[in-house]
Amino acid sequence: MKSTELFERSLKVAPGGVHSPVRSFTSVGGSPIFFQSALGARLTDVEGKEYIDYCQSFGPLLFGHRNEEIANIVRETVETAWTFGACEPYSLELAEFITANIPWVEKIRFVNSGTEAVMSALRIARAATGRKTILKFDGCYHGHLDSLLVKAGSGLAGTSSSDSAGIDQEMIQNTLVLPLDDEEALENLFHKEGKNICAVAIEPLPANYGLLVQRVEFLKKIANLTKEYGALLLFDEVISGFRVGFQGMAKVLGIEPDLVCYGKIIGGGFPVGAYAGKGIYMDLVAPQGKVYQAGTLSANPLGMRAGLTTLKKALRENPYETLEKSCQTLTQSLVSIFNQETSIEWEEVCFGSLFWFKQKTVEPIRRVSAIPNGHKENFAKMFHKLLNAGIYLAPSGYEVGFLSTAHTNVVIEETIEKAKAAFENK
Ligand SMILES: *Cc1c(COP(=O)(O)O)cnc(C)c1O
């Protein structure tokens, strides 16, 4: 089997040959690799070639592919029950574990994706405040719900229009968008519209349009304004939750959100999302309250038990500091290799086990408009060199990279050696 042949076939049966846009390699050019299997930090493609994987399925795999402890619980679950559509103890255990360890999560509802989580949390915000307006930030991605597909990040980044066809103006007329990192714009907007805003949705660590690390003061300003004007603060921690630390960015920043959304790591590699927060808001959800939300496969045992095993392991082993050090070693070494060979000067952005490569700039990049021209093209060249050398990054210059605990020092050394050889050979 060859990847190119499989892609030819895929193009006939799936739009663009894929089931999520970035996978198609349109951002980096060339034909996508088809992967056959994965273990730890490594992928094997359908042609038998191995890669060291720094995409890690875009974030869910804190402990790498098919971690043994998680694999064991998955095997046990397959022999127990796949789905009931009824009450079971597994989601209870996960809900108890999260609420016991994250103070601002009093109640939680499990869904099947990050998109669903954000969509449902916004429904609560409208119901709780009786207001319609949502504020979001340019470059933050919150899934593909209609009302937030306005200047979003992720697969939309780098395309000519950041909107989507098929979304009527009516669906986004209550969404306001501001640039990140701009307190003045924020204050002006709240001054005019603050009383109409039901929620401010933000990725507290924007990681879907590069890695746009925000100043704490900016996020504190948002928190203060939402409080002052009676809007809810919604932290979208779908990427950052359990990734930058067990309690996510809320803990790192010292800001307690009213509502928080999780995804990715929370399901240990299975499709799970969650929205959560203070009891007064969560109790508005059906059947206790009047905010309807339901799901056939919600809280399915595979996701719940893989998720609980993952989160328990994260709390017990506390891998975060080690991950951050490894991330710095890796990215600093890679940047010095890139900079010996390429015409532009690269620089790494690292936050915990998340990383992004960008052109060196005088000031840190905190908003979309500060990303230098040519970024996409420069990334594409570097991406293909690394890919050839058996190093797999997410196939877009606007996606971040991820480390897992499976990226041991040995794996990182190997990555650096492979990159060196690739860049020396041009
Ligand atoms: C991945 C992501 C989502 C969407 O989650 P899906 O499970 O892909 O629907 C939402 N918000 C953020 C911050 C994300 O990174």
JSON list of C-alpha atoms in Angstrom, two decimals, residues 61-64 67 242-247 265 309-327 352-354 403-407:
[
{"chain": "A", "resi": 61, "resn": "LEU", "atom": "CA", "xyz": [-2.03, 11.95, 24.10]},
{"chain": "A", "resi": 62, "resn": "LEU", "atom": "CA", "xyz": [-0.19, 13.24, 27.17]},
{"chain": "A", "resi": 63, "resn": "PHE", "atom": "CA", "xyz": [1.46, 9.83, 27.62]},
{"chain": "A", "resi": 64, "resn": "GLY", "atom": "CA", "xyz": [2.04, 9.04, 23.95]},
{"chain": "A", "resi": 67, "resn": "ASN", "atom": "CA", "xyz": [0.37, 3.90, 26.73]},
{"chain": "A", "resi": 242, "resn": "PHE", "atom": "CA", "xyz": [-4.46, 18.88, 31.89]},
{"chain": "A", "resi": 243, "resn": "ARG", "atom": "CA", "xyz": [-1.67, 19.86, 29.42]},
{"chain": "A", "resi": 244, "resn": "VAL", "atom": "CA", "xyz": [0.06, 22.91, 30.90]},
{"chain": "A", "resi": 245, "resn": "GLY", "atom": "CA", "xyz": [-0.55, 21.52, 34.39]},
{"chain": "A", "resi": 246, "resn": "PHE", "atom": "CA", "xyz": [-3.35, 19.43, 35.85]},
{"chain": "A", "resi": 247, "resn": "GLN", "atom": "CA", "xyz": [-5.55, 22.46, 36.55]},
{"chain": "A", "resi": 265, "resn": "ILE", "atom": "CA", "xyz": [-6.58, 14.92, 27.03]},
{"chain": "A", "resi": 309, "resn": "THR", "atom": "CA", "xyz": [-6.76, 6.56, 33.85]},
{"chain": "A", "resi": 310, "resn": "THR", "atom": "CA", "xyz": [-5.00, 9.38, 31.98]},
{"chain": "A", "resi": 311, "resn": "LEU", "atom": "CA", "xyz": [-5.97, 12.08, 34.49]},
{"chain": "A", "resi": 312, "resn": "LYS", "atom": "CA", "xyz": [-5.08, 9.94, 37.52]},
{"chain": "A", "resi": 313, "resn": "LYS", "atom": "CA", "xyz": [-1.73, 9.17, 35.98]},
{"chain": "A", "resi": 314, "resn": "ALA", "atom": "CA", "xyz": [-1.17, 12.89, 35.29]},
{"chain": "A", "resi": 315, "resn": "LEU", "atom": "CA", "xyz": [-1.95, 13.89, 38.87]},
{"chain": "A", "resi": 316, "resn": "ARG", "atom": "CA", "xyz": [0.10, 11.04, 40.34]},
{"chain": "A", "resi": 317, "resn": "GLU", "atom": "CA", "xyz": [3.17, 11.34, 38.14]},
{"chain": "A", "resi": 318, "resn": "ASN", "atom": "CA", "xyz": [3.09, 15.12, 37.66]},
{"chain": "A", "resi": 319, "resn": "PRO", "atom": "CA", "xyz": [5.06, 14.98, 34.39]},
{"chain": "A", "resi": 320, "resn": "TYR", "atom": "CA", "xyz": [4.70, 18.68, 33.62]},
{"chain": "A", "resi": 321, "resn": "GLU", "atom": "CA", "xyz": [8.09, 20.07, 34.64]},
{"chain": "A", "resi": 322, "resn": "THR", "atom": "CA", "xyz": [9.99, 17.30, 32.89]},
{"chain": "A", "resi": 323, "resn": "LEU", "atom": "CA", "xyz": [7.88, 17.79, 29.77]},
{"chain": "A", "resi": 324, "resn": "GLU", "atom": "CA", "xyz": [8.59, 21.50, 29.73]},
{"chain": "A", "resi": 325, "resn": "LYS", "atom": "CA", "xyz": [12.37, 20.93, 30.04]},
{"chain": "A", "resi": 326, "resn": "SER", "atom": "CA", "xyz": [12.31, 18.36, 27.25]},
{"chain": "A", "resi": 327, "resn": "CYS", "atom": "CA", "xyz": [10.30, 20.73, 25.10]},
{"chain": "A", "resi": 352, "resn": "GLY", "atom": "CA", "xyz": [4.83, 23.57, 28.88]},
{"chain": "A", "resi": 353, "resn": "SER", "atom": "CA", "xyz": [4.79, 20.71, 26.39]},
{"chain": "A", "resi": 354, "resn": "LEU", "atom": "CA", "xyz": [3.42, 22.86, 23.56]},
{"chain": "A", "resi": 403, "resn": "LEU", "atom": "CA", "xyz": [5.41, 16.44, 23.49]},
{"chain": "A", "resi": 404, "resn": "SER", "atom": "CA", "xyz": [4.32, 13.43, 25.50]},
{"chain": "A", "resi": 405, "resn": "THR", "atom": "CA", "xyz": [6.07, 11.49, 28.24]},
{"chain": "A", "resi": 406, "resn": "ALA", "atom": "CA", "xyz": [6.96, 8.96, 25.54]},
{"chain": "A", "resi": 407, "resn": "HIS", "atom": "CA", "xyz": [9.36, 11.60, 24.16]}
]
